[in-house]
Coordinates of C-alpha atoms in Angstrom, one line a residue:
Chain M
M1 CA 127.1 183.7 139.2
K2 CA 129.3 186.3 137.5
T3 CA 132.7 185.0 136.4
Y4 CA 135.4 187.6 136.0
G5 CA 137.9 187.3 133.1
S6 CA 136.3 184.5 131.0
E7 CA 137.8 184.2 127.6
P8 CA 135.4 184.8 124.7
G9 CA 135.1 182.1 122.1
A10 CA 135.5 178.8 123.9
P11 CA 132.2 177.0 124.8
E12 CA 131.7 177.2 128.5
S13 CA 129.3 176.3 131.2
V14 CA 127.9 179.2 133.0
Q15 CA 126.0 179.0 136.2
V16 CA 123.0 181.2 136.4
G17 CA 122.4 182.0 140.1
I18 CA 119.1 182.9 141.6
S19 CA 117.9 186.4 140.4
E20 CA 120.5 186.3 137.6
L21 CA 120.1 186.2 133.8
V22 CA 122.7 185.4 131.2
V23 CA 122.6 185.7 127.4
S24 CA 124.9 183.6 125.3
E25 CA 125.1 181.9 122.0
G26 CA 126.1 178.6 120.3
T27 CA 127.1 175.6 122.4
D28 CA 127.6 177.4 125.7
T29 CA 125.5 175.8 128.4
L30 CA 123.6 177.8 130.9
K31 CA 122.8 176.1 134.2
S32 CA 120.6 176.7 137.2
Y33 CA 120.6 174.4 140.1
G34 CA 117.9 173.4 142.5
L35 CA 114.9 175.4 141.4
G36 CA 112.0 174.9 143.7
S37 CA 109.4 177.6 143.4
C38 CA 111.8 179.7 141.3
L39 CA 111.2 179.7 137.6
A40 CA 113.8 179.2 134.9
I41 CA 113.0 181.1 131.7
A42 CA 114.8 180.1 128.5
L43 CA 114.5 182.2 125.4
Y44 CA 116.2 181.5 122.1
D45 CA 116.3 182.4 118.5
P46 CA 116.7 179.2 116.4
G47 CA 117.9 181.3 113.4
T48 CA 120.9 183.0 115.1
A49 CA 121.5 180.5 118.0
V50 CA 121.4 183.4 120.4
G51 CA 119.6 182.6 123.7
G52 CA 119.4 183.3 127.4
L53 CA 118.4 181.9 130.7
A54 CA 116.9 183.6 133.7
H55 CA 116.6 182.2 137.2
T56 CA 113.7 184.2 138.5
M57 CA 112.2 184.5 142.0
L58 CA 109.2 186.7 141.9
P59 CA 106.3 187.4 139.5
D60 CA 106.0 191.1 139.4
G61 CA 108.9 193.4 138.9
D62 CA 106.8 196.3 137.7
A63 CA 105.4 196.6 141.2
A64 CA 108.9 196.5 142.8
E65 CA 111.2 199.4 143.4
N66 CA 114.5 197.8 142.6
S67 CA 113.6 195.8 139.4
D68 CA 115.8 198.0 137.2
L69 CA 118.8 197.0 139.4
K70 CA 118.0 193.3 139.4
P71 CA 115.8 192.6 136.3
G72 CA 116.6 188.9 136.7
K73 CA 114.9 188.7 140.0
Y74 CA 111.4 189.1 138.5
V75 CA 109.6 187.1 135.8
D76 CA 108.3 190.1 133.8
T77 CA 111.5 192.2 133.9
A78 CA 113.7 189.2 133.3
I79 CA 111.8 188.3 130.1
R80 CA 112.1 191.8 128.8
A81 CA 115.8 192.1 129.7
L82 CA 116.6 188.7 128.1
L83 CA 114.8 189.8 124.9
R84 CA 116.6 193.1 124.8
R85 CA 120.0 191.7 125.3
M86 CA 119.4 188.9 122.8
V87 CA 118.3 191.4 120.1
E88 CA 121.5 193.4 120.9
R89 CA 123.5 190.3 120.1
G90 CA 121.7 189.8 116.8
A91 CA 118.6 187.8 117.6
T92 CA 115.5 188.5 115.6
Y93 CA 112.7 189.4 118.0
T94 CA 109.9 187.8 116.0
D95 CA 111.7 184.5 115.8
V96 CA 112.3 184.1 119.6
E97 CA 110.7 181.2 121.3
A98 CA 110.4 180.4 125.0
K99 CA 110.6 177.4 127.4
I100 CA 110.0 177.5 131.1
A101 CA 110.6 175.1 134.0
G102 CA 110.3 175.2 137.7
G103 CA 107.6 176.9 139.7
S104 CA 106.9 174.0 142.0
D105 CA 104.9 174.2 145.2
M106 CA 106.9 172.3 147.7
F107 CA 105.1 173.3 150.8
Q108 CA 101.4 173.8 151.7
F109 CA 101.9 176.6 154.2
E110 CA 99.0 178.8 155.0
S111 CA 101.1 181.9 154.3
F112 CA 101.8 180.7 150.8
G113 CA 98.2 181.2 149.6
E114 CA 97.5 179.7 146.2
G115 CA 101.2 178.8 145.8
V116 CA 104.4 180.9 145.3
G117 CA 105.5 178.7 142.4
K118 CA 102.2 178.9 140.5
R119 CA 102.3 182.7 140.7
N120 CA 105.7 182.7 138.9
A121 CA 104.6 180.3 136.1
D122 CA 101.3 182.3 135.6
A123 CA 103.3 185.6 135.4
A124 CA 105.6 184.1 132.7
R125 CA 102.8 182.9 130.5
E126 CA 101.1 186.3 130.8
E127 CA 104.2 188.3 130.0
L128 CA 105.2 186.1 127.1
E129 CA 101.8 186.5 125.6
K130 CA 101.9 190.2 126.0
L131 CA 105.2 190.4 124.2
G132 CA 104.1 187.9 121.5
V133 CA 106.8 185.3 122.3
P134 CA 105.4 181.8 121.8
L135 CA 105.8 179.5 124.8
V136 CA 106.8 176.3 123.0
A137 CA 107.3 174.0 126.0
E138 CA 107.0 174.0 129.8
D139 CA 107.7 171.7 132.7
V140 CA 106.2 173.5 135.7
G141 CA 104.4 172.8 138.9
G142 CA 104.4 169.7 141.0
S143 CA 106.2 169.5 144.3
H144 CA 109.7 168.6 143.3
G145 CA 112.9 170.5 142.6
R146 CA 114.6 170.8 139.2
T147 CA 118.1 171.5 137.9
V148 CA 118.0 172.9 134.3
E149 CA 120.7 173.2 131.6
F150 CA 120.0 175.2 128.5
T151 CA 121.9 175.3 125.2
P152 CA 121.1 178.3 123.0
E153 CA 122.2 176.7 119.7
T154 CA 119.7 173.8 119.9
G155 CA 117.2 175.5 122.2
T156 CA 117.4 172.3 124.3
L157 CA 116.3 172.7 127.9
L158 CA 117.4 169.6 129.9
I159 CA 115.6 169.3 133.3
K160 CA 116.8 167.0 136.0
G161 CA 114.6 166.1 138.9
N162 CA 115.2 163.8 141.8
E163 CA 115.4 160.1 141.4
D164 CA 111.7 159.5 141.0
I165 CA 111.4 162.2 138.4
G166 CA 114.4 161.6 136.2
V167 CA 115.5 163.7 133.2
T168 CA 113.2 165.5 130.9
E169 CA 114.2 167.2 127.6
L170 CA 112.2 170.1 126.3
Chain T
M1 CA 124.3 202.0 168.7
K2 CA 121.2 201.4 166.6
L3 CA 120.8 199.7 163.3
D4 CA 118.1 199.1 160.8
V5 CA 117.6 197.1 157.7
N6 CA 118.4 200.0 155.4
A7 CA 121.8 200.6 156.9
L8 CA 122.6 196.9 156.9
G9 CA 121.4 196.6 153.3
T10 CA 123.9 199.4 152.4
F11 CA 126.6 197.5 154.1
Y12 CA 125.7 194.4 152.3
R13 CA 125.8 196.1 148.9
M14 CA 129.2 197.5 150.0
A15 CA 130.5 194.1 150.7
Q16 CA 129.3 192.7 147.4
E17 CA 130.6 195.6 145.4
G18 CA 134.0 195.3 147.1
A19 CA 134.2 191.5 146.5
G20 CA 133.4 192.1 142.8
L21 CA 136.2 194.6 142.4
A22 CA 138.7 192.5 144.3
A23 CA 137.8 189.4 142.2
G24 CA 138.2 191.4 139.0
R25 CA 141.6 192.7 140.0
L26 CA 142.8 189.2 140.9
T27 CA 141.9 188.1 137.4
Q28 CA 143.6 191.0 135.8
M29 CA 146.7 190.3 137.7
T30 CA 147.0 186.5 137.4
G31 CA 144.8 185.6 134.4
V32 CA 142.9 183.2 136.6
D33 CA 139.1 183.2 136.2
T34 CA 137.4 184.1 139.4
Q35 CA 134.0 184.3 140.9
V36 CA 132.5 185.8 144.0
G37 CA 130.9 183.3 146.3
V38 CA 128.4 184.1 149.0
T39 CA 128.9 187.5 150.7
K40 CA 127.6 187.8 154.3
L41 CA 127.3 190.2 157.1
N42 CA 127.9 188.1 160.1
F43 CA 127.1 188.9 163.6
M44 CA 129.8 186.8 165.0
R45 CA 131.1 185.9 168.5
G46 CA 134.8 185.4 168.9
T47 CA 134.2 181.7 169.4
E48 CA 132.7 181.4 165.9
I49 CA 135.5 183.2 164.2
R50 CA 138.0 180.9 165.9
H51 CA 136.0 178.0 164.6
D52 CA 136.7 179.2 161.0
F53 CA 140.4 178.7 161.6
D54 CA 140.0 175.5 163.6
D55 CA 140.8 172.9 161.0
G56 CA 144.6 173.1 161.5
T57 CA 145.2 174.4 158.0
E58 CA 148.1 176.8 157.6
N59 CA 146.9 180.1 156.4
V60 CA 148.5 183.2 155.1
G61 CA 147.0 186.7 155.2
V62 CA 147.5 190.2 154.2
R63 CA 146.2 192.8 156.6
V64 CA 145.7 196.5 156.2
E65 CA 144.4 199.2 158.5
L66 CA 141.6 201.5 157.3
S67 CA 140.8 205.0 158.2
G68 CA 138.6 207.8 156.9
G69 CA 135.2 206.7 155.7
I70 CA 135.5 203.6 157.8
D71 CA 138.0 202.7 160.5
G72 CA 139.0 199.1 161.1
H73 CA 141.0 196.3 159.6
S74 CA 140.6 194.5 156.3
I75 CA 142.2 191.1 156.1
L76 CA 142.5 188.7 153.1
V77 CA 143.1 185.1 154.2
F78 CA 144.0 182.2 152.0
D79 CA 145.1 178.8 152.9
R80 CA 148.8 178.2 152.2
G81 CA 148.2 175.9 149.2
S82 CA 146.0 178.4 147.5
A83 CA 148.4 181.2 148.1
E84 CA 151.3 179.1 146.6
T85 CA 149.3 178.2 143.5
I86 CA 148.5 181.9 142.8
I87 CA 152.0 183.0 143.6
E88 CA 153.4 180.4 141.3
A89 CA 151.1 181.6 138.5
L90 CA 152.1 185.2 139.2
L91 CA 155.9 184.6 139.2
G92 CA 155.8 181.9 136.5
D93 CA 157.9 179.7 138.8
S94 CA 156.5 176.3 139.6
D95 CA 158.1 175.9 142.9
A96 CA 158.2 179.5 144.2
G97 CA 156.5 178.4 147.5
L98 CA 156.3 181.1 150.1
G99 CA 159.6 180.5 151.8
D100 CA 161.6 183.3 150.3
E101 CA 161.3 187.0 150.4
L102 CA 160.4 187.5 146.8
S103 CA 157.3 185.2 146.9
Q104 CA 156.2 186.7 150.3
S105 CA 156.4 190.2 148.8
A106 CA 154.5 189.0 145.7
A107 CA 151.8 187.6 148.1
T108 CA 151.7 190.8 150.0
E109 CA 151.4 192.8 146.7
L110 CA 148.6 190.5 145.6
G111 CA 146.8 190.9 148.9
Q112 CA 147.2 194.6 148.8
I113 CA 145.7 194.8 145.3
M114 CA 142.7 192.8 146.4
N115 CA 142.3 194.7 149.6
N116 CA 142.3 197.8 147.6
G117 CA 139.6 196.3 145.4
F118 CA 137.4 195.8 148.4
V119 CA 138.1 199.2 149.8
D120 CA 137.3 200.9 146.4
G121 CA 134.0 199.1 146.3
W122 CA 133.1 200.2 149.8
A123 CA 134.2 203.8 149.1
D124 CA 132.0 203.8 146.0
V125 CA 128.9 202.7 147.9
L126 CA 129.6 205.0 150.9
E127 CA 130.5 207.8 148.5
T128 CA 133.5 208.7 150.7
A129 CA 137.3 208.2 150.7
I130 CA 138.9 205.4 152.7
D131 CA 142.6 205.4 153.5
V132 CA 144.6 202.2 153.5
S133 CA 147.8 201.6 155.5
T134 CA 150.8 199.6 154.1
P135 CA 150.1 195.9 154.1
E136 CA 151.3 193.4 156.6
F137 CA 152.0 189.8 155.7
Q138 CA 150.8 187.2 158.2
S139 CA 150.8 183.5 158.5
G140 CA 149.7 181.0 161.1
T141 CA 147.2 178.3 161.9
T142 CA 144.9 180.0 164.4
A143 CA 142.6 183.0 164.4
A144 CA 144.9 184.6 167.0
D145 CA 147.7 184.8 164.4
F146 CA 145.6 187.1 162.3
F147 CA 143.2 188.9 164.6
G148 CA 144.7 188.3 168.0
D149 CA 146.0 191.8 168.5
L150 CA 143.0 193.7 167.1
E151 CA 140.9 195.6 169.5
E152 CA 137.9 195.4 167.3
A153 CA 138.0 191.6 166.9
P154 CA 135.4 190.2 169.3
S155 CA 136.3 188.3 172.4
D156 CA 134.6 184.9 172.9
D157 CA 131.3 186.3 174.0
D158 CA 131.2 189.6 172.1
L159 CA 129.0 189.9 169.1
A160 CA 130.8 191.8 166.4
L161 CA 129.6 192.7 162.9
V162 CA 132.0 191.1 160.5
F163 CA 131.9 191.4 156.7
Q164 CA 132.8 188.1 155.0
S165 CA 133.3 187.3 151.3
H166 CA 134.6 184.3 149.4
I167 CA 136.4 184.6 146.1
E168 CA 137.0 181.4 144.2
A169 CA 139.2 180.6 141.2
V170 CA 137.0 178.9 138.6
G171 CA 137.7 175.2 138.2
A172 CA 140.4 175.2 140.9
E173 CA 140.5 174.5 144.6
T174 CA 141.7 178.0 145.3
G175 CA 139.7 180.3 147.5
F176 CA 140.1 183.5 149.5
R177 CA 138.3 184.6 152.6
H178 CA 138.0 188.2 153.3
Y179 CA 137.2 189.8 156.7
L180 CA 136.5 193.3 157.6
F181 CA 136.5 194.2 161.3
P182 CA 135.1 197.7 161.6
E183 CA 135.8 199.6 164.8
H184 CA 132.8 200.0 167.0
E185 CA 132.8 203.8 167.0
S186 CA 133.2 204.1 163.3
M187 CA 130.5 201.5 162.8
A188 CA 128.1 203.4 165.1
V189 CA 128.6 206.6 163.1
L190 CA 128.0 204.9 159.8
L191 CA 124.9 203.1 161.0
E192 CA 123.5 206.3 162.3
R193 CA 124.1 208.0 159.0
L194 CA 122.6 205.2 156.9
R195 CA 119.6 204.5 159.2
S196 CA 116.3 205.5 157.7
N197 CA 113.9 204.6 160.6
E198 CA 113.8 204.0 164.3
G199 CA 115.8 200.8 164.1
I200 CA 116.8 198.3 166.6
E201 CA 119.2 198.7 169.6
Y202 CA 122.3 196.6 169.0
D203 CA 122.0 195.2 172.5
K204 CA 118.6 193.8 171.7
L205 CA 120.0 192.0 168.6
E206 CA 122.8 190.6 170.8
G207 CA 120.2 189.5 173.3
F208 CA 118.1 187.8 170.6
D209 CA 121.2 186.1 169.4
R210 CA 121.9 184.7 172.9
M211 CA 118.3 183.5 172.9
A212 CA 118.9 181.7 169.6
E213 CA 121.9 180.1 171.1
Q214 CA 119.8 178.6 173.8
G215 CA 117.3 177.5 171.1
A216 CA 120.1 175.8 169.2
E217 CA 121.3 174.0 172.4
E218 CA 117.7 172.8 172.9
V219 CA 117.6 171.4 169.3
A220 CA 120.8 169.4 169.9
K221 CA 119.5 168.1 173.3
T222 CA 116.2 167.1 171.7
A223 CA 118.0 165.3 168.9
T224 CA 120.1 163.4 171.4
T225 CA 117.0 162.4 173.5
L226 CA 115.0 161.2 170.6
T227 CA 117.7 159.4 168.6
G228 CA 120.2 158.4 171.2
I229 CA 122.8 159.9 169.0
D230 CA 125.1 162.2 171.0
T231 CA 124.9 165.6 169.2
T232 CA 126.3 169.0 169.8
V233 CA 126.0 172.5 168.3
E234 CA 129.0 173.0 166.0
I235 CA 128.4 176.4 164.4
R236 CA 125.9 179.0 165.2
R237 CA 125.6 182.3 163.5
L238 CA 123.4 185.2 162.9
N239 CA 123.8 186.4 159.3
F240 CA 122.3 189.3 157.5
V241 CA 122.1 188.3 153.8
S242 CA 120.3 189.1 150.7
L243 CA 117.5 186.6 150.2
E244 CA 119.1 185.2 147.1
A245 CA 122.1 184.2 149.0
I246 CA 120.2 181.8 151.2
P247 CA 119.5 179.0 148.7
Q248 CA 123.0 179.5 147.2
E249 CA 124.5 178.5 150.5
V250 CA 122.6 175.2 150.8
A251 CA 124.5 172.1 149.5
N252 CA 123.9 171.4 145.9
E253 CA 122.9 167.8 146.6
P254 CA 119.8 165.9 147.6
L255 CA 118.9 166.7 151.2
V256 CA 116.1 165.5 153.5
G257 CA 114.4 168.3 155.4
V258 CA 111.5 169.2 157.6
A259 CA 110.0 172.7 157.1
F260 CA 107.7 174.8 159.3
E261 CA 106.1 178.1 159.2
F262 CA 105.7 179.8 162.5
D263 CA 103.3 182.5 163.4
G264 CA 103.5 185.1 166.2
T265 CA 105.9 187.9 167.0
P266 CA 108.1 187.0 165.2
S267 CA 106.6 184.9 162.4
G268 CA 108.7 183.2 159.8
Y269 CA 110.1 179.9 158.6
L270 CA 112.1 177.2 160.2
L271 CA 114.0 174.5 158.2
F272 CA 115.9 171.5 159.4
L273 CA 118.0 170.0 156.6
F274 CA 119.9 166.7 156.8
D275 CA 122.2 165.0 154.2
E276 CA 120.8 161.7 153.0
Q277 CA 123.1 159.6 155.1
S278 CA 122.3 161.5 158.3
A279 CA 118.6 161.1 157.6
R280 CA 119.1 157.4 157.2
E281 CA 120.9 157.1 160.5
I282 CA 118.1 159.0 162.2
V283 CA 115.5 156.7 160.8
D284 CA 117.6 153.7 161.9
A285 CA 117.9 155.1 165.4
M286 CA 114.2 156.0 165.7
V287 CA 112.6 153.1 163.8
P288 CA 114.7 150.2 164.9
M289 CA 112.2 147.6 164.0
E290 CA 112.4 148.3 160.3
T291 CA 114.3 145.8 158.1
D292 CA 117.5 147.1 156.8
D293 CA 116.4 148.4 153.5
E294 CA 119.2 149.7 151.3
S295 CA 117.1 151.6 148.8
D296 CA 117.3 155.4 148.8
E297 CA 113.6 155.7 149.3
F298 CA 112.2 157.0 152.5
T299 CA 109.1 155.0 153.4
E300 CA 106.0 156.6 155.0
M301 CA 107.2 155.4 158.4
D302 CA 110.7 156.9 157.8
R303 CA 109.2 160.2 156.8
S304 CA 107.0 160.3 159.9
A305 CA 109.9 159.6 162.1
I306 CA 111.9 162.4 160.6
K307 CA 108.9 164.7 160.8
E308 CA 108.4 163.9 164.4
L309 CA 112.0 164.6 165.3
G310 CA 111.7 167.9 163.4
N311 CA 108.5 168.8 165.2
I312 CA 110.0 168.4 168.6
M313 CA 113.1 170.2 167.6
A314 CA 111.0 173.1 166.3
S315 CA 109.2 173.3 169.6
G316 CA 112.4 173.3 171.4
F317 CA 113.8 176.1 169.3
L318 CA 110.7 178.3 169.2
D319 CA 109.5 177.8 172.8
G320 CA 112.7 179.4 174.0
W321 CA 112.0 182.5 171.9
A322 CA 108.4 182.6 173.0
N323 CA 109.3 182.3 176.7
V324 CA 111.8 185.1 176.7
L325 CA 109.6 187.3 174.6
D326 CA 106.7 186.4 176.8
T327 CA 104.5 185.6 173.8
T328 CA 103.2 182.7 171.9
I329 CA 104.7 181.4 168.7
D330 CA 102.7 178.7 167.0
H331 CA 104.3 176.5 164.3
S332 CA 102.6 174.6 161.5
T333 CA 102.6 170.9 161.1
P334 CA 105.9 169.7 159.6
E335 CA 106.3 169.4 155.9
F336 CA 108.7 166.7 154.7
I337 CA 111.0 167.3 151.8
H338 CA 113.5 165.1 150.0
D339 CA 115.0 167.0 147.1
I340 CA 118.0 169.0 145.9
G341 CA 119.0 171.5 148.7
A342 CA 118.2 174.8 147.1
A343 CA 114.8 173.7 146.1
A344 CA 113.8 173.2 149.7
V345 CA 114.8 176.8 150.6
D346 CA 113.7 178.9 147.6
P347 CA 109.9 178.7 148.3
V348 CA 110.5 180.4 151.7
V349 CA 112.8 183.0 150.2
I350 CA 110.3 183.7 147.5
Q351 CA 107.4 184.2 150.0
L352 CA 109.5 186.6 152.1
G353 CA 110.8 188.3 148.9
E354 CA 107.3 189.7 148.4
S355 CA 108.0 192.2 151.2
Q356 CA 111.7 192.3 151.9
D357 CA 115.1 192.1 150.1
Y358 CA 117.2 190.9 153.0
A359 CA 116.8 188.6 155.9
F360 CA 118.3 187.8 159.3
V361 CA 119.2 184.1 159.2
F362 CA 119.8 182.2 162.4
D363 CA 122.0 179.5 161.0
T364 CA 123.0 176.5 163.2
T365 CA 124.8 173.3 162.4
V366 CA 124.3 170.3 164.8
V367 CA 126.7 167.4 164.5
A368 CA 127.5 164.1 166.2
D369 CA 130.8 162.7 167.1
G370 CA 131.7 159.6 165.0
Q371 CA 128.3 159.2 163.5
A372 CA 126.5 160.8 160.6
F373 CA 124.2 163.5 162.0
D374 CA 124.7 166.7 160.2
C375 CA 121.7 169.0 160.6
D376 CA 121.6 172.5 159.3
V377 CA 118.9 174.6 161.0
Y378 CA 117.7 177.8 159.3
A379 CA 115.4 180.1 161.1
I380 CA 114.3 183.0 158.9
P381 CA 112.0 185.5 160.6
D382 CA 109.8 187.9 158.8
E383 CA 111.7 191.2 158.9
S384 CA 109.0 193.5 160.2
D385 CA 107.9 191.0 162.9
L386 CA 111.5 190.5 164.0
E387 CA 112.0 194.2 164.4
R388 CA 108.9 194.4 166.6
A389 CA 109.9 191.3 168.6
L390 CA 113.3 192.8 169.2
N391 CA 112.0 196.1 170.3
D392 CA 109.7 194.3 172.8
L393 CA 112.6 192.2 174.0
D394 CA 113.6 192.6 177.6
V395 CA 117.2 191.7 177.5
S396 CA 117.4 191.0 181.2
R397 CA 114.9 188.1 180.8
I398 CA 117.1 186.1 178.6
D399 CA 119.2 184.4 181.2
E400 CA 116.4 184.0 183.7
T401 CA 113.7 182.4 181.7
P402 CA 113.8 178.7 181.2
T403 CA 113.8 177.8 177.5
T404 CA 113.2 174.1 177.8
A405 CA 110.3 172.7 175.9
E406 CA 108.1 170.5 178.1
F407 CA 107.6 167.3 176.2
A408 CA 104.1 167.0 177.7
D409 CA 103.2 170.2 175.9
L410 CA 103.7 168.7 172.5
E411 CA 100.6 166.6 172.3
G412 CA 98.5 167.7 169.5
T413 CA 101.1 169.7 167.7

């Protein structure tokens, strides 16, 4: 969610809404709530502590008309936009690593085919490989929701599930 | 008057753009960090708008009249407490209040700047000029104090297109509601200009909304029959929103839900979401033999009770549609979910997102007096199917056709 008028400098907690992506650095925390089949993609450069989080909805932006307006909506365009914005802020492309979380399949509806969540996770793996960004950790699939919190400085991706699932740290 | 998704999509972008500019200007002026909450195009009846003002809170508002690119009224409403907080920040006076002329004119000035933000955003999207009248300061506790004298504000049974946005101050309990009531004529002209295909007759949409109203009543009735808890429909709205806005609107807390896909003309998804306490009450009401287990877990028996309730409510809701449309709408077996709210909704949004950017959402809240029974019902039809269904709709059938689900029909669903 876009915040107007935030002061630069102070560490802050930024909410990354569905279809949004945010690039930040240091100890800021980037949070996405209640991911079901959506996929959270966290990229970071351990050397410069620049990182970003995207809360993506759909696998294929290249096939969509409006992906240039909303790169954060699609897995492939979000990864590329995150990378570009991180490099603009001083990250080194070849040092960037990735973590992903989400992509559950909560419902077994006929119209969902092989699963809307799985399609997102598969698309992320494919795009990261294409761009040569190592996927160092993932917590995807299952049939439960996740809330994620990402800190660029440490590259830590905290994942909270419901009571049965608890907290995972990637 | 005809409308289509393209035209409504442009309106939606217009509302978002306006809200962003208004929020930015508020920040510039007061130094308070702001964010834009959910933006909606609501097809609202007068009763629903009045409901927004029903909580007895004293509100203040700043209203302007628009002409040119769009004719109508733009109104910024804030509860008195929020207004005072902002005015105090603005004037640097900790007990400025709103009693004197100085603070009222500061509030009016603030409202004017924000209204202008909205208007500039709309003008950008519409690529046209919009003129704004001098602002009017208003205060009161009911909708009539703000909209009562406006011709374009809907009467109880009229369905009007209302633009709504929320702007929130970050980390503070300060929020603004914004309404745009466009004049019917002006709206028709704009819709005509923005429409890119055949579209839907506005009357049909209104008819469909009345049908959904009957469906909602049916849901409340079913809930009462099955649980013995006396429930009523509290809010019912037809929204046009971007798909992303749907999960954002769901409570950010663990919810219990039952989800269905339905298939026919229209097809789509139907979700019933309860907060945990309400789900507990329902289980207690439907499974009275069970020992009072205080754990948060829902046992297999609890789940099937909730699924059964959901199943019968779904039939009640959809049979009404099918009867009026003279068609069959099948729904899937219920899927139970107990998870953080947004996670229950995003799979549906994603699936629809493959082929559409926006959705009509039939949004209903069913509540009980004095007992926990809060149920949010979301019916989200597939856009192209809905358009077809609406075009087939014979509006005169709506009030004649019985919508009641026969309980005997439910065997085997």
